[in-house]
Amino acid sequence: MTSGVVVDVRAGRVREIASGLGGLRGALIPILHAVQEEFGYVDQPDVAVIADVLNLSVAEVHGVVTFYKDFRRTAAGRTTVAICQAEACRAVGAVALGEHAKRTTGCEFGETSYDGRITLDEVFCFGNCALGPTVQVGGRLHGRVTPGRLDALLGEAR
Ligand code: FES
């Protein structure tokens, strides 16, 4: 009963967001960003509501949500750890660092650890290229991150 009420409240809010931005040119992307901003992710029932408001098919909206890595399909963990995988960071060990992070957390990029503590993401350049490999932990950038330093940062992330 309670979860049905929560779902209805969320659906109502998503409809409000979609209706409010629906008049924009190319409204779908701003609506999806606004929904993610408010709820932390775009849930499957949100897709149906947005499709209804924009008079699009659910498949069309679903296709956009799944195409863009920016859109999260599930709630993020308590701390998001994003590892730069762009060229300059790759040249100084970011690929190996990403593999180390995957082994340590048990996550692929875009996934959350089983305990809900860490969400691991890849990003393509933070603008901190001279100090790579660059990692962002909970919104804070760290440069020249080694596997050992990453382990320490992951340990601090609670
Ligand atoms: S390439 Fe990693 S911060 Fe720019």
Short mmCIF file of C-alpha atoms and ligand atoms in Angstrom, two decimals:
data_model
loop_
_atom_site.label_atom_id
_atom_site.label_comp_id
_atom_site.label_asym_id
_atom_site.label_seq_id
_atom_site.Cartn_x
_atom_site.Cartn_y
_atom_site.Cartn_z
CA MET A 1 0.00 0.00 0.00
CA THR A 2 2.69 2.48 1.04
CA SER A 3 4.94 1.68 -1.91
CA GLY A 4 2.00 2.23 -4.27
CA VAL A 5 1.51 5.69 -2.77
CA VAL A 6 5.23 6.43 -3.14
CA VAL A 7 5.13 5.30 -6.78
CA ASP A 8 2.08 7.49 -7.43
CA VAL A 9 3.77 10.49 -5.83
CA ARG A 10 6.88 9.93 -7.93
CA ALA A 11 4.86 9.45 -11.11
CA GLY A 12 2.97 12.66 -10.36
CA ARG A 13 6.18 14.58 -9.86
CA VAL A 14 7.72 13.14 -13.03
CA ARG A 15 4.58 14.17 -14.95
CA GLU A 16 4.87 17.66 -13.47
CA ILE A 17 8.54 17.92 -14.52
CA ALA A 18 7.83 16.59 -18.02
CA SER A 19 4.85 18.88 -18.49
CA GLY A 20 6.83 21.88 -17.27
CA LEU A 21 9.70 21.30 -19.71
CA GLY A 22 7.67 19.65 -22.48
CA GLY A 23 7.43 22.86 -24.50
CA LEU A 24 11.21 23.12 -24.94
CA ARG A 25 12.74 22.23 -28.26
CA GLY A 26 14.30 18.77 -27.81
CA ALA A 27 12.60 18.51 -24.43
CA LEU A 28 13.39 14.86 -23.75
CA ILE A 29 17.02 15.30 -22.66
CA PRO A 30 16.32 18.24 -20.28
CA ILE A 31 13.39 16.30 -18.80
CA LEU A 32 15.54 13.23 -18.19
CA HIS A 33 18.25 15.38 -16.59
CA ALA A 34 15.64 17.06 -14.37
CA VAL A 35 14.18 13.73 -13.28
CA GLN A 36 17.65 12.37 -12.51
CA GLU A 37 18.52 15.55 -10.64
CA GLU A 38 15.45 15.15 -8.45
CA PHE A 39 15.43 11.38 -7.87
CA GLY A 40 19.05 10.40 -8.51
CA TYR A 41 18.16 8.13 -11.42
CA VAL A 42 15.59 7.52 -14.14
CA ASP A 43 13.41 4.55 -13.21
CA GLN A 44 11.54 2.45 -15.77
CA PRO A 45 8.09 3.73 -14.69
CA ASP A 46 9.38 7.29 -15.23
CA VAL A 47 10.02 6.40 -18.86
CA ALA A 48 6.34 5.55 -19.45
CA VAL A 49 5.18 8.80 -17.85
CA ILE A 50 7.62 10.91 -19.89
CA ALA A 51 6.65 9.08 -23.09
CA ASP A 52 2.99 9.79 -22.37
CA VAL A 53 3.57 13.50 -21.74
CA LEU A 54 5.73 13.95 -24.86
CA ASN A 55 3.52 11.72 -27.00
CA LEU A 56 6.46 9.45 -27.76
CA SER A 57 6.66 5.67 -27.57
CA VAL A 58 8.11 4.08 -24.44
CA ALA A 59 10.73 2.48 -26.73
CA GLU A 60 11.86 5.89 -27.99
CA VAL A 61 12.35 7.27 -24.48
CA HIS A 62 13.92 4.02 -23.26
CA GLY A 63 16.33 4.16 -26.20
CA VAL A 64 17.55 7.61 -25.20
CA VAL A 65 17.90 6.70 -21.52
CA THR A 66 19.96 3.63 -22.29
CA PHE A 67 22.04 5.29 -25.04
CA TYR A 68 23.46 8.07 -22.88
CA LYS A 69 25.76 6.98 -20.07
CA ASP A 70 24.82 10.15 -18.17
CA PHE A 71 21.50 8.62 -17.24
CA ARG A 72 21.55 6.27 -14.29
CA ARG A 73 18.96 3.45 -14.24
CA THR A 74 19.30 2.62 -10.56
CA ALA A 75 20.04 4.60 -7.42
CA ALA A 76 23.72 5.45 -6.96
CA GLY A 77 25.74 4.25 -3.98
CA ARG A 78 26.57 6.54 -1.07
CA THR A 79 29.82 7.66 -2.75
CA THR A 80 30.45 7.91 -6.47
CA VAL A 81 34.00 7.20 -7.59
CA ALA A 82 34.63 8.34 -11.17
CA ILE A 83 37.87 7.46 -12.94
CA CYS A 84 38.95 9.43 -15.99
CA GLN A 85 39.42 7.17 -19.00
CA ALA A 86 40.30 9.85 -21.56
CA GLU A 87 43.53 9.99 -23.55
CA ALA A 88 45.90 11.95 -21.29
CA CYS A 89 44.97 9.93 -18.22
CA ARG A 90 45.13 6.68 -20.21
CA ALA A 91 48.71 7.57 -21.15
CA VAL A 92 49.68 7.58 -17.48
CA GLY A 93 47.91 4.48 -16.22
CA ALA A 94 44.17 5.20 -16.05
CA VAL A 95 43.20 1.94 -17.76
CA ALA A 96 45.10 -0.15 -15.21
CA LEU A 97 43.72 2.05 -12.44
CA GLY A 98 40.18 1.44 -13.70
CA GLU A 99 40.78 -2.32 -13.76
CA HIS A 100 42.18 -2.13 -10.23
CA ALA A 101 39.06 -0.23 -9.10
CA LYS A 102 36.79 -2.84 -10.71
CA ARG A 103 38.59 -5.68 -8.94
CA THR A 104 38.59 -3.85 -5.61
CA THR A 105 34.93 -2.83 -5.66
CA GLY A 106 33.54 -5.84 -7.54
CA CYS A 107 31.83 -3.38 -9.91
CA GLU A 108 32.03 -2.62 -13.57
CA PHE A 109 31.79 1.04 -14.57
CA GLY A 110 28.21 2.20 -14.00
CA GLU A 111 27.57 -0.32 -11.22
CA THR A 112 27.18 -0.02 -7.46
CA SER A 113 28.92 -2.26 -4.91
CA TYR A 114 26.77 -4.94 -3.25
CA ASP A 115 26.75 -3.00 0.04
CA GLY A 116 25.55 0.20 -1.64
CA ARG A 117 28.68 2.04 -0.56
CA ILE A 118 30.39 2.80 -3.88
CA THR A 119 29.21 3.53 -7.39
CA LEU A 120 32.02 3.22 -9.91
CA ASP A 121 31.87 5.42 -13.02
CA GLU A 122 34.12 6.33 -15.90
CA VAL A 123 34.40 9.91 -17.09
CA PHE A 124 36.08 11.23 -20.21
CA CYS A 125 38.17 14.16 -18.98
CA PHE A 126 37.80 16.30 -15.88
CA GLY A 127 40.06 19.02 -17.32
CA ASN A 128 42.81 17.90 -14.94
CA CYS A 129 44.85 16.24 -17.68
CA ALA A 130 48.32 17.37 -16.54
CA LEU A 131 47.81 15.62 -13.21
CA GLY A 132 46.45 12.29 -14.35
CA PRO A 133 45.34 9.71 -13.66
CA THR A 134 42.45 11.75 -12.29
CA VAL A 135 39.77 10.35 -10.00
CA GLN A 136 36.76 12.09 -8.51
CA VAL A 137 35.52 10.79 -5.18
CA GLY A 138 32.28 12.21 -3.87
CA GLY A 139 32.66 15.30 -6.03
CA ARG A 140 36.30 16.00 -5.07
CA LEU A 141 39.07 15.66 -7.65
CA HIS A 142 42.31 13.83 -6.96
CA GLY A 143 45.32 13.86 -9.30
CA ARG A 144 48.17 11.43 -9.94
CA VAL A 145 46.20 8.66 -8.30
CA THR A 146 48.04 5.38 -7.92
CA PRO A 147 46.33 2.06 -7.12
CA GLY A 148 47.50 2.44 -3.51
CA ARG A 149 46.10 5.96 -3.27
CA LEU A 150 42.84 4.76 -4.82
CA ASP A 151 42.60 2.01 -2.20
CA ALA A 152 43.00 4.65 0.52
CA LEU A 153 40.32 6.85 -1.09
CA LEU A 154 37.96 3.89 -1.38
CA GLY A 155 38.61 3.05 2.26
CA GLU A 156 37.72 6.60 3.29
CA ALA A 157 34.48 6.52 1.29
CA ARG A 158 31.74 5.61 3.76
S1 FES B 1 42.30 13.23 -19.70
FE1 FES B 1 41.87 12.79 -17.63
S2 FES B 1 41.44 14.70 -16.78
FE2 FES B 1 41.70 15.12 -18.88
#
